[in-house]
Each structure stands twice: as structure tokens, then as C-alpha cells.
Amino acid sequence: MSNNGTLSYPEELKQKFLETEDINYRDGTIVTTSEIWKYVTDVAPKKYPYAYDLDYNNRLRRSEDVEYLSGIKVNYMTLSLRDLLLKAHDKGIPLIHVIGGQIMDAYYAAGGIAFRNALVSQMSRSTQEGASLRKIAIYEQELLEKGNKTFSYELCGPALRQRANFDGHIVPIDLIAPYQCMRCSDLARMIESYRDKFPSVSIDVPIVEYENKEWAVDYLTSGLRGLTKKVSNLSGKKITDKDILEEIKLENKVRKIAREIHDIWWSAKVPPTNSIDFGEVAQLAIDFKADPVAALGVLKEIKEEVKGRVKHSIKGKGLADDPARLYIVGMGAGNRARIDKMGGVMVGTDQAWSPISVHVKETGDPHENIARATLTLPFEQPVERRGELEAELSKRSRADGVVITLAWGCNYTSASVRVIADIIKERTGLPTNIFETNPGVEGAEQLENRIEAFVEMLN
Amino acid sequence: MTKKIDNNKPAFAGVDVGSLTAKSVIVLNGTIAGYSLIPTSLNSEQSGLTALQKALEVAKLTRDDVKYIVATGYGRISAPYANKTVTEITCHGRGAHYLHPNTRTIIDMGGQDCKAIRLDKDGNVTDFAMNDKCAAGTGRFLEVMANVFKVKLDDLGPLALKAKEIVPMSSTCTVFAESETVSLLARGEKPENIIKGIHHAIAHRVSGMFSRVGIESDVFFSGGVAKNVGMKAALEEVLKAKIVAPEYDPQLVGALGAAVLAKNYGSKV
């Protein structure tokens, strides 16, 4: 299938990599650099060949920037995710499916592991050991079709795939804990469909201008108390406010360092990493690849490596000389390697930035603190306010243009994107375009054709 | 006899492999020297090559005479013969600007998609919108409708112009619109009135894209559907804008734009 070769890490990089830090996990496990090297160069290529397939149609391909050493650790954390989650599950740690966009402090504090769609998908496809890119593409398409047949052809693809994963017991799940009213209009229907099959706890998040809305804080705080109680019951871990505040401190550190990396990256004359590697910074900071302690350690290394690259004007591999800088609003722009190949580079996504942009107060009532932070998440603001925040972020990231994407079937987003696009255009003057898509693993011709035209326009 | 090429005046080619047709245009000495238009086969690379060869034959040139080739359209990803690939959005912009320099807005209606494109005075794209997931309002849609009325595709437009009134068409799905048309005929509605209704339904869909990118004169109509006089009339009515009819085959605008870009790129090589 591959038309561009296979990713491999050159042996001459090994010694340099071995001199970097090991990964320290929350449960005390230490994975040495030697073990990581062995995994990414020997084990994973056999287990997950699709991830090493450098075909430009491969949305799941890993970065080809092999000299970006902390990226190798991110790859390790991604590809070994299933092992980590199964091990945790065997130990009685509840796996909690959450909707994206929220901060995870409460779940981890109560002894659970929160994983959103991206991690569910990663875990699911990891069951297909030895599968080629084509086989994985077919596998994910079949999951979507199962979801379609069971529920509706009108719902968004990612939500349907997750449901098929749980129905088929492909991914173990102990609790479904969505935040209602956040980003996903299909969620209400999905929750209804979960009613009898999976335990769930639902938190209603008021979409309000946060200032002077103490009722909203009280309302959300009450919901969060119910959530930690439920997770705590499942995990068997008795938690105190102090435990939650400690988790908040840890996750604040993760969010802070991710923001710092973004600022360093944005300040660079030439983009120091390609779109895949830059996208992974935010991904690592928002769901930690299921381990906030490990994520913090790797993010510290990423920060130093990115700083070094910026200092020496090193450009991420695969990027054009002066790439068009795309700020992405919405569900993402599909295949990041293809964006780079087209002459663009992704300078940020609002859905990833949203949860890392907040700082949760580290003293006082932790549930209230999380509630207050949640109500300030940029992605979850009333549409006009969100548009203003998108405009600010597109300027801060020095974007040349803004791409807004939405999933087919997403009723909420389809009703809000025009308003957001108009506000961004008005506030920044940046070219802004809206693309509706339902990308699969292999190719997403319509979306990518439009993004390519947009990049040509910017260049 | 093959023309002898002056090295200072080489030929440049544009190849546009679309969903229904493959087109090629040869530019020589700043003018259009040849062109071709053929149905796209299952092998898009071969379709592009055949279109290119036919255009070269019209221009009385050979492949050796061509300094630079730009491929566009959905088939561009399978065009190893090209020096560069460019999206059809950019190419339509260049082609329309070449034919009518005052073009600021393009309506492109092809076999499987519609585009609303805005240009600056130099022919650069400044904004665009495309249909995303539905083929209503495209050449394929009109082909299906022509089949329902048992008329040639070319006859749909003139029939629409004969209508005395518009029969509203509520379905926007190609297949549902087909069954709705059958029902309307069974109810005794006049075919030409239904056909006009179909054209207006498409025009309204297209106008939705212009609500995003805006309209500025001159408005240029390209793509295979631009040959349909009924569509042009419906669009003028709905968009409330005068549409410029290109003097050149509107189906070749993308390939022409690719050839213009080939000249720009090739001249720098």
C-alpha cells in the first residue's frame, strides 16, 4: 500500500536517544530509554505496521522527523497505550469514557483514568496487531458502519465508532461520564442509548458567560461532586479535597508547560516541528496518553528540545520553507502530514488549546475550582464569545489563515460555525474557510482538496 | 507537420482530469494553441495522458515541445507526467482571469461539485466555498434529470427557458429529486415548468455558497454546467447578478488555468 516508504529510526540515533530521560509512570513503573528504543524500532513496527506506513494518505502515520527525540517517546506512549490501559484495568482502575474538551483532574483524583475518543480509537485499533494501513482503514470503516446500522446514519462518525467499540467489548469501559451541552449535540442521543448497557454519570454544563453567574458555578460544582463520588466508588479509592488539590497541582503543571511550549513554538521564525509533532504536544497535555505523571516528564523534554530547535532555527522535517500557517477550529484537519506536504503547517487547534488554556485554583474547594475553570474553557463558551477567543488565538499563533472543520451530522457545530467564522474574519481579517467532513483513516479527498486549495490561496 | 519550437517560445500544458471528463489545453506564444475534451476513464492517469496527446495533436506539437505541465482536478494525484499539481480552485481562478480579466467572482459547476470562488484583480483566489457532501446542483444531478425527462442533457437548458412558471422542487437529494420529478409529471405538471423548478432549486443551493464568500462583478460561469442556458438564467435571477458568458468553452477553464500556471512556473525554470 505504501507509496512513500516505511518509518524507521536510524541506529546512529540510538546512543543519543539512550542518553535522554526514562519515562516514569504514575504507578511507579519506569520504562527505560533502552526499552523505549527496542519498542519503537522492533516491537511496534511488527505490531502496528500501519503507524509506520509513510503513505501520505495515512492519517495515522507517525512523524517522519526521527531526530526529534522526544517525539519518539510520544510515539511510544501512543503505541503502547493499550498495554497501559489493560494493565490499569486489571488492577481495578476504572476506565471512564469522557467527551473531549474537558479537564481531567476530577477523574484522575478519584482513582480513574479518563479517556476520550482519540484514546478509545487508539486502543481499539491496537487490537488489530499486524494490520496494514488498508486493513486498519477497513476495520475503522466497519466500526462506523456498525454504529450507523445500530443508531443512525445522521450521527457523527467518531461518536458512532466509539459506541461500536463499547458494544463489541473491543474497548473495556467502566463508566461513561460525558459533560452534557459541551460541544457535542449528538451526545444526548448517545447517552440515551447508553442508558441500560453502561453505567454513566452525566454532568450538565451551562453554556453561559461566566462572569457573575455564581448559580452556574454552584450547579456545576454539585455535578462534579457526584462525579468524583461515583468514580471513587468504582475505584475503591477514598478521596479527600486534599487529594483532588494535589491532582489539580499536577495537571496545572502539565497545562502550564504545554502553554509554554506553544508560546515558544509560535515565537519561532521557522516552525521547529512539523504538524504531527506539534499536534502531539497538545494531545499529550489534554489526555496525557492516560498518565499525567508520564506526560509531564515527556513534556519537559519536549520543551527543551523545541527551545533548542528554535534557538538554532531548525525546521520540522517535512515542512516547506515558508509554510502557510493554519489555525484549526473544530474537529481537526484530518491528515497533518498532507497539510505539510501541501505547503502548510498547523499552528494550533482550538479544541486542544481549550483545556490547556485554563489554570485551576490550587487552594479552597477543589470541586468549585474545577467548576470555575470548566466554565472558562474557550471551546465551550457561548458562540459569540468563542468566536472572539478564536480570533485572539489565531492572532497569537501568527496564523495566515483559519480552517474551520465540522463533522457531518454535527448539528450544534453546523449551526455555530458561520457565526464563529464571521467573527474571526471581522476581528483578524484572516482568510477563513469552513469545511464539513467525515474523514476516515485513508484519505479524505474532499477535505484535503479544499485545504490544499486554501493553502495555495494563502501562499 | 509538427511545428518547430523556438526555445524562447516553448509550449505549456494544462491537464484537468475531472470526475466526468478529462481536458487539456496547450498554450503557445501566449495563446491557446490546442485543446481536447474526452470522457474520463477508470484510469485517470491514462485519461490525462490521452487528453494531453489529443490537445498536442490539435496544436500540431509533440510532448517534446512542452516545457512544463500542470495537472489539476481530482485526477491530479495520479499524474506522474506533470511537473506540478495544483487544485482546480486555483486553476479556475487563473483560467477565468485569462479569459476575462475583470472577473472577480466565479461560479464553477462541474460534474460532481460546485464552487463559489472570489478573485482579486490579478486572478489570485481570495476566498472560496464548495459543496461538501451532496451532488445536487452538479452536472451529475442534471444528467440524472435529463434521463428522467428522456431528453439530451444539452436540451434541458432551452426547455427551462420555455417555462411559463416555476414548479417548486423540495428535494435536494439527487435520487429523491428524481422520484419527486416523476410524481410531479404524474400530477400533470408541465415538463418545462418542472425543469425550470429544478434549475431554480440548484441556483438556490449555489446561492448559499455565495452567502459565505459574497459576490462582486464581473461574475464568470465555468464548468460543464455553464453550457446550460437555463442554469445561467436561473442563477442570474436568484443571485441578482449579470453573468459573463465566456467566449471559450467553459468546460476547459480549469485546464486553461493549469496551462497558464504552467507558463508561469515553466518560465522560471
XYZ file of C-alpha atoms in Angstrom:
728
model
C 0.000 0.000 0.000
C 2.693 2.461 0.999
C 3.840 4.806 -1.718
C 6.309 6.646 0.420
C 8.226 4.017 2.318
C 8.229 2.990 5.936
C 9.262 4.928 9.009
C 12.450 3.688 10.649
C 14.704 5.111 13.318
C 18.358 5.085 12.279
C 20.690 3.116 14.511
C 23.080 6.067 14.722
C 20.441 7.980 16.707
C 20.221 5.267 19.329
C 23.050 6.390 21.613
C 21.809 9.975 21.659
C 18.330 8.751 22.476
C 19.540 6.471 25.256
C 21.071 9.496 26.964
C 17.651 11.131 27.355
C 15.285 10.606 30.287
C 13.361 7.423 31.040
C 9.564 7.620 31.273
C 8.274 7.492 34.850
C 4.677 6.371 35.168
C 2.248 7.137 37.968
C 2.230 3.593 39.330
C 5.987 3.674 39.790
C 6.819 1.846 36.579
C 9.930 3.166 34.881
C 10.354 2.490 31.193
C 13.968 2.989 30.244
C 15.097 4.654 27.060
C 16.582 1.346 26.059
C 13.178 -0.327 26.398
C 11.519 2.510 24.515
C 14.038 2.238 21.675
C 13.514 -1.501 21.451
C 9.745 -0.994 21.380
C 9.636 1.658 18.670
C 12.268 0.043 16.473
C 11.429 -3.626 16.854
C 8.153 -4.396 18.638
C 5.782 -1.714 17.368
C 6.731 -1.938 13.666
C 5.570 -5.561 13.747
C 2.509 -4.992 15.909
C 1.337 -1.786 14.280
C 2.809 -1.544 10.780
C 0.092 0.912 9.717
C 1.579 3.533 12.048
C 4.922 3.233 10.286
C 3.463 3.453 6.793
C 4.540 6.837 5.431
C 1.871 6.912 2.739
C 0.587 10.486 2.550
C -2.967 9.172 2.636
C -2.291 7.677 6.059
C -3.915 9.836 8.732
C -2.425 7.614 11.423
C 1.183 7.764 10.341
C 3.735 8.818 12.891
C 6.062 11.733 12.332
C 8.988 11.192 9.993
C 11.087 13.673 11.991
C 13.214 10.960 13.567
C 15.759 13.391 15.002
C 13.085 14.936 17.211
C 13.851 12.559 20.063
C 11.041 13.461 22.430
C 8.687 12.661 19.576
C 9.925 9.075 19.784
C 8.676 8.967 23.372
C 5.317 10.341 22.346
C 5.136 7.590 19.755
C 5.969 5.052 22.424
C 3.217 6.358 24.689
C 0.729 6.291 21.824
C 1.548 2.846 20.540
C 1.814 1.229 23.973
C -1.399 2.836 25.214
C -3.464 -0.350 25.075
C -0.976 -2.215 27.239
C -1.082 0.586 29.790
C -4.876 0.728 29.929
C -5.357 -3.030 30.123
C -2.807 -3.243 32.915
C -4.599 -0.489 34.818
C -7.973 -2.082 34.215
C -6.710 -5.415 35.522
C -5.649 -3.625 38.685
C -9.190 -2.353 39.182
C -8.648 1.202 37.954
C -11.889 2.259 36.264
C -11.674 3.359 32.637
C -14.000 6.275 32.062
C -15.042 7.405 28.630
C -15.399 11.175 28.519
C -16.301 13.685 25.897
C -13.354 15.748 24.687
C -12.644 19.270 25.737
C -12.972 18.984 29.479
C -10.187 18.976 32.028
C -9.499 15.609 33.608
C -8.456 16.498 37.164
C -11.525 15.107 38.917
C -11.393 11.719 37.205
C -7.757 11.027 37.979
C -8.062 12.386 41.527
C -10.825 9.870 42.210
C -8.668 6.994 41.025
C -9.876 6.573 37.470
C -8.434 7.016 34.002
C -10.373 9.289 31.708
C -10.118 8.624 28.028
C -11.787 10.487 25.246
C -12.489 9.478 21.654
C -8.907 9.678 20.418
C -7.652 7.244 23.049
C -10.620 4.920 22.588
C -9.854 4.760 18.874
C -6.161 4.192 19.510
C -6.939 1.386 21.929
C -9.422 -0.144 19.530
C -7.127 -0.217 16.527
C -4.344 -1.612 18.719
C -6.351 -4.827 18.906
C -5.553 -5.318 15.226
C -1.979 -6.448 15.619
C -0.041 -6.825 12.386
C -2.655 -4.939 10.385
C -1.606 -2.949 7.356
C -2.891 0.547 6.692
C -5.586 -0.808 4.377
C -6.733 -3.344 6.960
C -6.972 -0.670 9.629
C -8.903 1.576 7.269
C -11.380 -1.241 6.618
C -11.562 -2.052 10.329
C -12.476 1.519 11.248
C -14.945 1.772 8.389
C -16.648 -1.382 9.636
C -16.894 0.109 13.127
C -18.548 3.156 11.647
C -20.981 1.014 9.683
C -21.877 -0.918 12.823
C -22.625 2.371 14.552
C -24.640 3.541 11.553
C -26.735 0.409 11.480
C -27.326 0.369 15.218
C -28.188 4.025 15.639
C -28.349 6.371 12.756
C -26.686 7.444 9.561
C -27.214 11.018 10.643
C -24.960 10.999 13.711
C -21.316 11.984 13.591
C -18.818 9.263 12.723
C -16.474 9.499 15.724
C -19.358 9.100 18.194
C -20.712 6.105 16.304
C -17.315 4.401 16.199
C -16.953 4.741 19.960
C -20.322 3.193 20.573
C -19.422 0.269 18.310
C -16.181 -0.161 20.255
C -18.050 -0.430 23.535
C -20.869 -2.580 22.189
C -18.381 -5.049 20.789
C -16.392 -5.042 24.023
C -13.390 -4.126 21.952
C -12.514 -1.458 24.471
C -13.327 -2.126 28.139
C -15.362 0.586 29.778
C -16.439 1.042 33.382
C -18.184 4.374 33.220
C -19.410 6.854 30.685
C -19.115 10.344 32.031
C -19.957 12.940 29.468
C -20.406 16.597 30.125
C -23.748 17.478 28.595
C -24.054 20.596 26.480
C -20.352 20.644 25.728
C -19.571 20.722 22.027
C -21.496 17.599 21.048
C -25.150 17.795 20.131
C -25.260 14.100 19.341
C -24.264 13.254 22.866
C -27.741 13.463 24.293
C -28.901 10.785 21.890
C -25.870 8.663 22.594
C -26.366 8.918 26.348
C -29.936 7.826 25.939
C -28.693 4.820 24.015
C -26.184 4.000 26.765
C -28.901 4.036 29.417
C -29.215 0.329 30.084
C -25.899 -1.002 28.868
C -23.224 1.009 30.610
C -23.028 2.831 33.930
C -22.971 6.536 33.362
C -22.904 9.807 35.172
C -23.804 12.939 33.339
C -22.891 16.493 34.203
C -24.845 19.359 32.786
C -22.595 22.275 31.863
C -24.438 25.562 31.496
C -23.307 27.491 28.433
C -23.138 30.971 29.904
C -20.912 33.981 30.045
C -19.104 33.004 33.197
C -18.761 36.357 34.911
C -21.323 36.964 37.679
C -23.039 33.643 37.147
C -22.498 32.090 40.568
C -25.523 29.885 40.097
C -23.684 28.189 37.247
C -20.671 27.534 39.466
C -22.877 26.071 42.198
C -24.758 23.951 39.684
C -21.626 22.534 38.083
C -19.878 22.054 41.437
C -22.755 19.913 42.582
C -22.464 17.773 39.441
C -18.721 17.355 39.928
C -19.192 16.148 43.485
C -21.468 13.426 42.153
C -18.873 12.526 39.553
C -15.956 12.097 41.955
C -18.176 10.122 44.300
C -19.145 7.740 41.502
C -15.572 7.295 40.281
C -14.374 6.874 43.844
C -16.939 4.119 44.414
C -15.720 2.335 41.301
C -12.032 2.681 42.086
C -12.395 1.947 45.773
C -10.171 4.928 46.465
C -11.419 7.195 49.223
C -10.591 10.707 48.229
C -10.290 13.933 50.142
C -10.240 17.517 48.954
C -6.508 17.429 49.545
C -6.146 14.545 47.057
C -8.044 16.479 44.431
C -5.997 19.624 45.062
C -2.814 17.582 44.618
C -4.095 16.278 41.294
C -5.017 19.801 40.282
C -1.449 20.921 41.028
C -0.052 18.124 38.874
C -2.382 18.767 35.962
C -1.815 22.527 36.234
C 1.873 21.814 35.699
C 1.017 19.817 32.575
C -1.210 22.594 31.243
C 1.353 25.271 32.038
C 4.238 23.546 30.308
C 2.054 22.856 27.269
C 1.211 26.561 27.072
C 4.883 27.424 27.361
C 5.780 25.042 24.539
C 3.090 26.624 22.380
C 4.442 30.110 23.061
C 7.997 29.036 22.237
C 6.797 27.307 19.062
C 4.705 30.280 17.989
C 7.600 32.687 18.567
C 9.908 30.767 16.228
C 10.979 32.203 12.889
C 10.659 28.760 11.339
C 8.299 26.121 12.742
C 10.518 23.891 14.911
C 8.407 20.769 14.425
C 6.101 19.501 11.755
C 2.318 19.479 12.192
C 2.169 15.919 13.520
C 4.699 16.580 16.260
C 3.234 19.937 17.212
C -0.248 18.464 17.379
C 1.031 15.811 19.759
C 2.082 18.448 22.312
C -1.490 19.457 22.920
C -2.758 15.890 22.689
C -0.297 14.807 25.350
C -1.332 17.672 27.574
C -5.076 17.153 27.311
C -5.346 13.426 27.893
C -1.804 12.528 28.956
C -1.913 9.300 26.945
C -3.668 8.121 30.101
C -0.882 9.020 32.556
C -0.405 12.645 33.712
C 2.859 11.886 35.520
C 4.453 10.353 32.441
C 3.042 13.102 30.250
C 4.585 15.816 32.402
C 8.010 14.206 32.171
C 7.870 13.919 28.386
C 6.512 17.452 28.004
C 9.502 18.782 29.952
C 11.782 17.127 27.420
C 9.708 18.415 24.531
C 10.031 21.944 25.882
C 13.816 21.761 26.000
C 14.062 20.176 22.576
C 11.723 22.712 20.989
C 13.664 25.542 22.648
C 16.884 24.148 21.207
C 15.403 23.889 17.750
C 14.080 27.434 17.896
C 17.467 28.727 19.056
C 19.189 27.063 16.117
C 16.408 27.770 13.631
C 15.856 24.075 12.975
C 12.761 23.403 10.932
C 10.500 20.406 11.464
C 11.051 17.677 8.887
C 8.537 17.592 6.082
C 7.736 21.296 6.142
C 8.029 23.683 3.201
C 10.423 26.619 3.520
C 7.802 29.202 4.324
C 4.687 27.202 5.069
C 1.232 28.746 5.237
C 0.277 28.759 8.916
C -3.135 27.229 9.531
C -5.032 27.659 12.745
C -7.638 24.916 13.007
C -11.037 25.426 14.606
C -13.309 22.462 15.237
C -12.767 18.770 14.839
C -9.334 18.927 13.211
C -7.955 18.981 9.712
C -7.535 15.295 9.091
C -4.165 14.234 7.780
C -1.483 16.511 9.208
C 1.316 15.058 7.090
C -0.622 16.041 3.991
C -1.054 19.579 5.272
C 2.719 19.825 5.495
C 3.150 18.280 2.055
C 0.715 20.819 0.622
C 2.941 23.635 1.858
C 1.124 24.392 5.087
C 1.677 23.842 8.773
C -0.800 23.514 11.601
C -0.153 26.160 14.263
C -2.824 25.069 16.693
C -6.278 23.705 17.201
C -8.828 25.299 19.438
C -10.187 22.023 20.776
C -6.735 21.054 22.016
C -5.872 24.534 23.245
C -9.106 24.926 25.173
C -8.387 22.524 28.048
C -4.727 23.502 28.374
C -5.543 27.207 28.452
C -7.030 27.150 31.950
C -5.354 27.279 35.332
C -7.357 25.702 38.148
C -7.083 27.344 41.571
C -4.991 25.138 43.842
C -6.474 26.065 47.225
C -10.000 26.019 48.629
C -12.846 23.812 47.421
C -11.423 21.713 44.559
C -14.812 20.880 43.063
C -15.690 24.550 42.900
C -12.271 25.345 41.449
C -12.727 22.793 38.683
C -16.222 24.096 38.035
C -14.965 27.664 37.696
C -12.191 26.561 35.330
C -14.577 24.466 33.266
C -16.871 27.434 32.786
C -13.980 29.403 31.291
C -12.953 26.783 28.716
C -12.773 28.747 25.441
C -14.253 25.998 23.293
C -17.343 25.765 25.494
C -18.288 29.429 25.588
C -21.397 30.912 24.024
C -20.792 31.146 20.291
C -20.019 34.870 20.071
C -17.555 34.704 22.951
C -15.955 31.609 21.476
C -15.539 33.420 18.171
C -13.723 36.252 19.950
C -11.402 33.800 21.674
C -10.710 32.002 18.400
C -9.784 35.321 16.828
C -7.380 36.081 19.674
C -5.743 32.684 19.427
C -5.381 32.812 15.669
C -3.509 36.097 16.091
C -1.404 34.770 18.955
C -0.379 31.753 16.888
C 0.513 34.073 13.972
C -1.809 32.199 11.663
C -2.038 33.082 7.975
C -5.474 31.555 7.701
C -8.141 29.786 9.705
C -9.691 26.463 8.749
C -12.932 25.539 10.460
C -13.953 21.907 10.213
C -17.029 20.098 11.402
C -18.165 16.521 11.310
C -21.027 15.546 9.092
C -24.046 15.176 11.307
C -22.877 17.618 13.968
C -25.925 19.764 14.427
C -24.502 22.100 17.048
C -21.364 22.893 15.120
C -23.113 23.332 11.796
C -25.304 25.949 13.416
C -22.439 27.810 15.064
C -19.521 27.819 12.625
C -20.779 30.612 10.410
C -21.023 32.939 13.389
C -17.539 31.971 14.531
C -16.114 32.372 11.018
C -17.656 35.813 10.644
C -16.255 36.965 13.991
C -12.766 35.684 13.180
C -12.825 37.392 9.790
C -14.065 40.632 11.275
C -11.565 40.668 14.149
C -8.472 39.452 12.325
C -9.026 39.941 8.619
C -7.611 36.454 8.142
C -8.873 34.251 5.321
C -11.242 31.792 6.948
C -12.970 28.803 5.448
C -15.424 26.177 6.640
C -15.162 22.525 5.619
C -17.590 19.770 6.528
C -16.064 16.330 6.611
C -16.193 12.767 7.786
C -12.587 11.654 7.466
C -11.539 8.031 7.523
C -8.117 6.539 8.026
C -7.115 6.582 4.396
C -7.574 9.785 2.541
C -10.310 12.311 2.943
C -10.169 13.613 -0.567
C -12.821 16.296 -0.305
C -11.446 17.789 2.895
C -7.847 17.621 1.812
C -8.606 19.011 -1.633
C -10.209 22.029 -0.001
C -7.383 22.507 2.466
C -4.878 22.252 -0.374
C -6.736 24.964 -2.281
C -6.807 27.065 0.872
C -3.043 26.655 1.328
C -2.499 27.606 -2.328
C -4.604 30.676 -1.717
C -2.522 31.677 1.306
C 0.760 31.039 -0.499
C 3.630 18.560 -39.877
C 4.925 19.269 -36.382
C 5.714 22.879 -35.590
C 9.329 23.570 -34.837
C 9.530 25.064 -31.397
C 11.589 28.127 -30.732
C 13.363 27.536 -27.428
C 12.459 31.033 -26.374
C 8.818 30.309 -27.012
C 8.080 26.863 -25.669
C 4.637 25.349 -25.178
C 2.954 24.853 -21.816
C 0.195 22.383 -20.997
C -2.619 22.175 -18.516
C -4.404 18.892 -17.849
C -7.652 18.763 -15.871
C -8.881 15.262 -15.022
C -12.360 15.643 -13.571
C -14.953 13.137 -12.459
C -16.699 13.026 -15.842
C -14.277 14.490 -18.365
C -10.569 14.977 -18.887
C -9.464 18.183 -20.525
C -6.190 19.574 -21.775
C -5.150 22.976 -23.084
C -1.866 23.906 -24.755
C -0.611 27.469 -24.531
C 1.968 28.560 -27.091
C 3.245 32.100 -27.604
C 0.727 33.332 -25.077
C -2.268 31.978 -26.959
C -4.315 28.804 -26.891
C -2.792 26.509 -29.481
C -4.858 23.403 -28.859
C -7.274 21.732 -26.556
C -9.144 18.497 -26.010
C -12.047 17.135 -24.005
C -12.650 13.421 -23.522
C -14.663 11.257 -21.099
C -12.682 10.228 -18.032
C -11.941 6.512 -17.982
C -11.294 4.332 -14.947
C -7.586 5.019 -15.374
C -7.234 8.692 -14.553
C -3.533 8.801 -15.443
C -4.287 7.426 -18.882
C -7.217 9.826 -19.257
C -4.948 12.764 -18.576
C -2.296 11.496 -20.951
C -4.835 10.884 -23.716
C -6.323 14.343 -23.273
C -2.851 15.848 -23.380
C -1.932 13.903 -26.502
C -5.114 14.949 -28.279
C -4.559 18.598 -27.407
C -0.994 18.368 -28.691
C -2.268 16.877 -31.939
C -4.660 19.804 -32.379
C -1.757 22.182 -31.733
C 0.433 20.143 -34.080
C 3.013 19.694 -31.364
C 4.679 16.791 -29.599
C 5.427 16.108 -25.925
C 8.999 17.233 -26.532
C 7.720 20.679 -27.359
C 6.110 21.104 -23.950
C 8.334 22.696 -21.339
C 6.058 22.417 -18.321
C 2.815 20.637 -17.447
C 0.428 21.429 -14.609
C -2.221 18.847 -13.704
C -5.412 19.669 -11.850
C -8.785 18.134 -10.991
C -9.393 15.091 -8.845
C -7.158 13.055 -11.140
C -4.129 15.207 -10.432
C -2.961 12.864 -7.691
C -2.285 10.343 -10.417
C -0.407 12.483 -12.889
C 3.267 11.500 -12.899
C 3.593 13.160 -16.311
C 3.030 16.588 -14.741
C 5.723 18.859 -13.367
C 3.362 20.195 -10.733
C -0.149 19.683 -9.447
C -2.485 22.490 -8.435
C -6.052 22.338 -7.183
C -8.844 23.112 -9.602
C -9.905 26.075 -7.468
C -6.679 27.928 -8.177
C -6.761 26.811 -11.822
C -10.305 28.016 -12.410
C -9.258 31.353 -10.984
C -6.353 31.628 -13.390
C -8.361 30.406 -16.342
C -11.229 32.797 -15.751
C -8.833 35.699 -15.251
C -7.067 34.830 -18.508
C -10.317 34.807 -20.457
C -11.957 37.741 -18.713
C -9.548 39.827 -16.628
C -12.342 41.726 -14.895
C -13.591 38.508 -13.288
C -13.963 38.901 -9.532
C -16.390 36.028 -8.887
C -16.593 32.578 -10.413
C -19.421 30.099 -10.337
C -17.949 26.773 -11.318
C -20.340 23.878 -11.737
C -18.634 20.650 -12.681
C -19.512 17.005 -12.830
C -19.539 16.389 -9.112
C -19.026 19.661 -7.333
C -19.868 23.341 -7.332
C -17.543 26.127 -6.378
C -18.008 29.753 -5.491
C -14.658 31.461 -5.985
C -13.632 35.061 -5.385
C -10.645 36.600 -7.176
C -8.531 39.707 -6.854
C -7.613 41.809 -9.866
C -4.627 39.577 -10.623
C -6.618 36.368 -10.695
C -5.496 35.204 -7.259
C -8.090 33.334 -5.210
C -9.146 35.329 -2.135
C -11.966 33.109 -0.896
C -13.948 30.075 -1.970
C -16.692 27.699 -0.945
C -17.605 24.275 -2.262
C -20.442 21.849 -1.852
C -19.409 19.261 0.688
C -21.418 16.108 0.760
C -24.188 16.360 -1.787
C -24.120 16.143 -5.563
C -27.304 18.161 -6.047
C -26.513 21.153 -8.206
C -23.829 19.456 -10.253
C -23.512 18.093 -13.760
C -24.245 14.619 -12.496
C -27.518 15.832 -10.997
C -28.568 17.365 -14.308
C -27.631 14.181 -16.150
C -29.998 12.229 -13.914
C -32.741 14.765 -14.510
C -32.249 14.712 -18.284
C -32.690 10.972 -18.122
C -35.988 11.339 -16.260
C -37.333 13.636 -18.996
C -35.854 11.453 -21.761
C -34.089 14.431 -23.275
C -30.457 15.158 -24.075
C -28.505 16.958 -21.392
C -27.999 19.850 -23.818
C -31.755 20.267 -24.204
C -32.503 20.821 -20.502
C -31.492 24.493 -20.509
C -33.517 25.538 -23.566
C -36.525 23.651 -22.177
C -36.237 25.578 -18.896
C -36.340 28.840 -20.827
C -39.678 27.829 -22.357
C -41.338 27.506 -18.944
C -44.275 29.743 -18.087
C -43.928 29.166 -14.346
C -41.696 27.529 -11.791
C -42.706 24.285 -10.107
C -41.018 24.286 -6.683
C -38.737 21.345 -6.080
C -38.454 20.423 -2.409
C -35.915 17.612 -2.614
C -32.245 18.452 -2.634
C -31.052 14.859 -2.919
C -30.425 13.715 -6.495
C -32.276 10.449 -6.055
C -35.211 11.952 -4.168
C -35.437 14.792 -6.690
C -35.743 12.156 -9.393
C -38.690 10.497 -7.657
C -40.243 13.879 -6.889
C -39.996 14.739 -10.580
C -41.732 11.526 -11.538
C -44.533 12.386 -9.095
C -44.850 15.906 -10.470
C -45.124 14.564 -14.016
C -47.764 12.107 -12.854
C -49.678 15.025 -11.335
C -49.769 16.647 -14.759
C -47.226 19.405 -14.242
C -45.667 20.573 -17.496
C -42.136 19.199 -18.018
C -40.641 22.600 -18.868
C -42.066 24.099 -15.654
C -40.607 21.258 -13.600
C -37.283 21.654 -15.373
C -37.254 25.334 -14.565
C -38.024 24.420 -10.952
C -35.053 22.075 -10.936
C -32.771 24.800 -12.265
C -34.020 27.224 -9.632
C -33.537 24.683 -6.858
C -29.927 24.277 -7.956
C -29.453 28.025 -8.221
C -30.672 28.449 -4.656
C -28.254 25.841 -3.424
C -25.415 27.595 -5.188
C -26.511 30.946 -3.796
C -25.961 29.531 -0.301
C -22.262 29.287 -1.060
C -22.220 32.919 -2.163
C -23.721 33.979 1.141
C -20.376 32.865 2.558
C -17.970 34.371 0.058
C -20.030 37.266 -1.354
C -20.456 38.378 -4.957
C -18.658 41.083 -6.897
C -18.908 41.810 -10.607
C -17.884 40.567 -13.057
C -19.351 37.145 -12.406
C -17.924 34.374 -14.568
C -19.591 30.995 -15.089
C -17.328 27.995 -15.728
C -17.566 24.210 -15.806
C -19.657 21.917 -17.933
C -22.945 23.164 -16.479
C -22.104 26.669 -17.727
C -23.152 25.450 -21.173
C -26.694 25.217 -19.874
C -28.530 28.449 -20.765
C -31.354 27.639 -18.381
C -28.908 27.362 -15.496
C -27.312 30.674 -16.378
C -30.722 32.352 -16.440
C -31.760 30.804 -13.124
C -28.523 31.863 -11.462
C -28.888 35.426 -12.732
C -32.395 35.519 -11.315
C -31.507 34.070 -7.923
C -28.168 35.803 -7.461
C -29.458 39.051 -8.961
C -26.231 39.421 -10.888
C -25.318 39.557 -14.539
C -23.207 36.588 -15.511
C -20.481 36.871 -18.122
C -20.633 34.134 -20.701
C -17.127 33.097 -21.683
C -16.395 33.106 -25.383
C -14.373 29.974 -24.794
C -15.659 26.520 -23.851
C -16.436 26.906 -20.096
C -15.597 23.270 -19.519
C -11.972 23.985 -20.398
C -11.419 26.838 -17.930
C -9.683 24.647 -15.331
C -7.312 23.125 -17.887
C -6.676 26.571 -19.327
C -5.833 27.904 -15.881
C -3.475 24.977 -15.384
C -1.777 25.843 -18.678
C -1.456 29.492 -17.632
C 0.113 28.391 -14.364
C 2.389 26.020 -16.288
C 3.598 29.010 -18.262
C 4.221 30.967 -15.051
C 6.091 28.143 -13.368
C 7.822 26.920 -16.504
C 9.129 30.352 -17.399
C 11.056 30.408 -14.128
C 12.674 27.022 -14.670
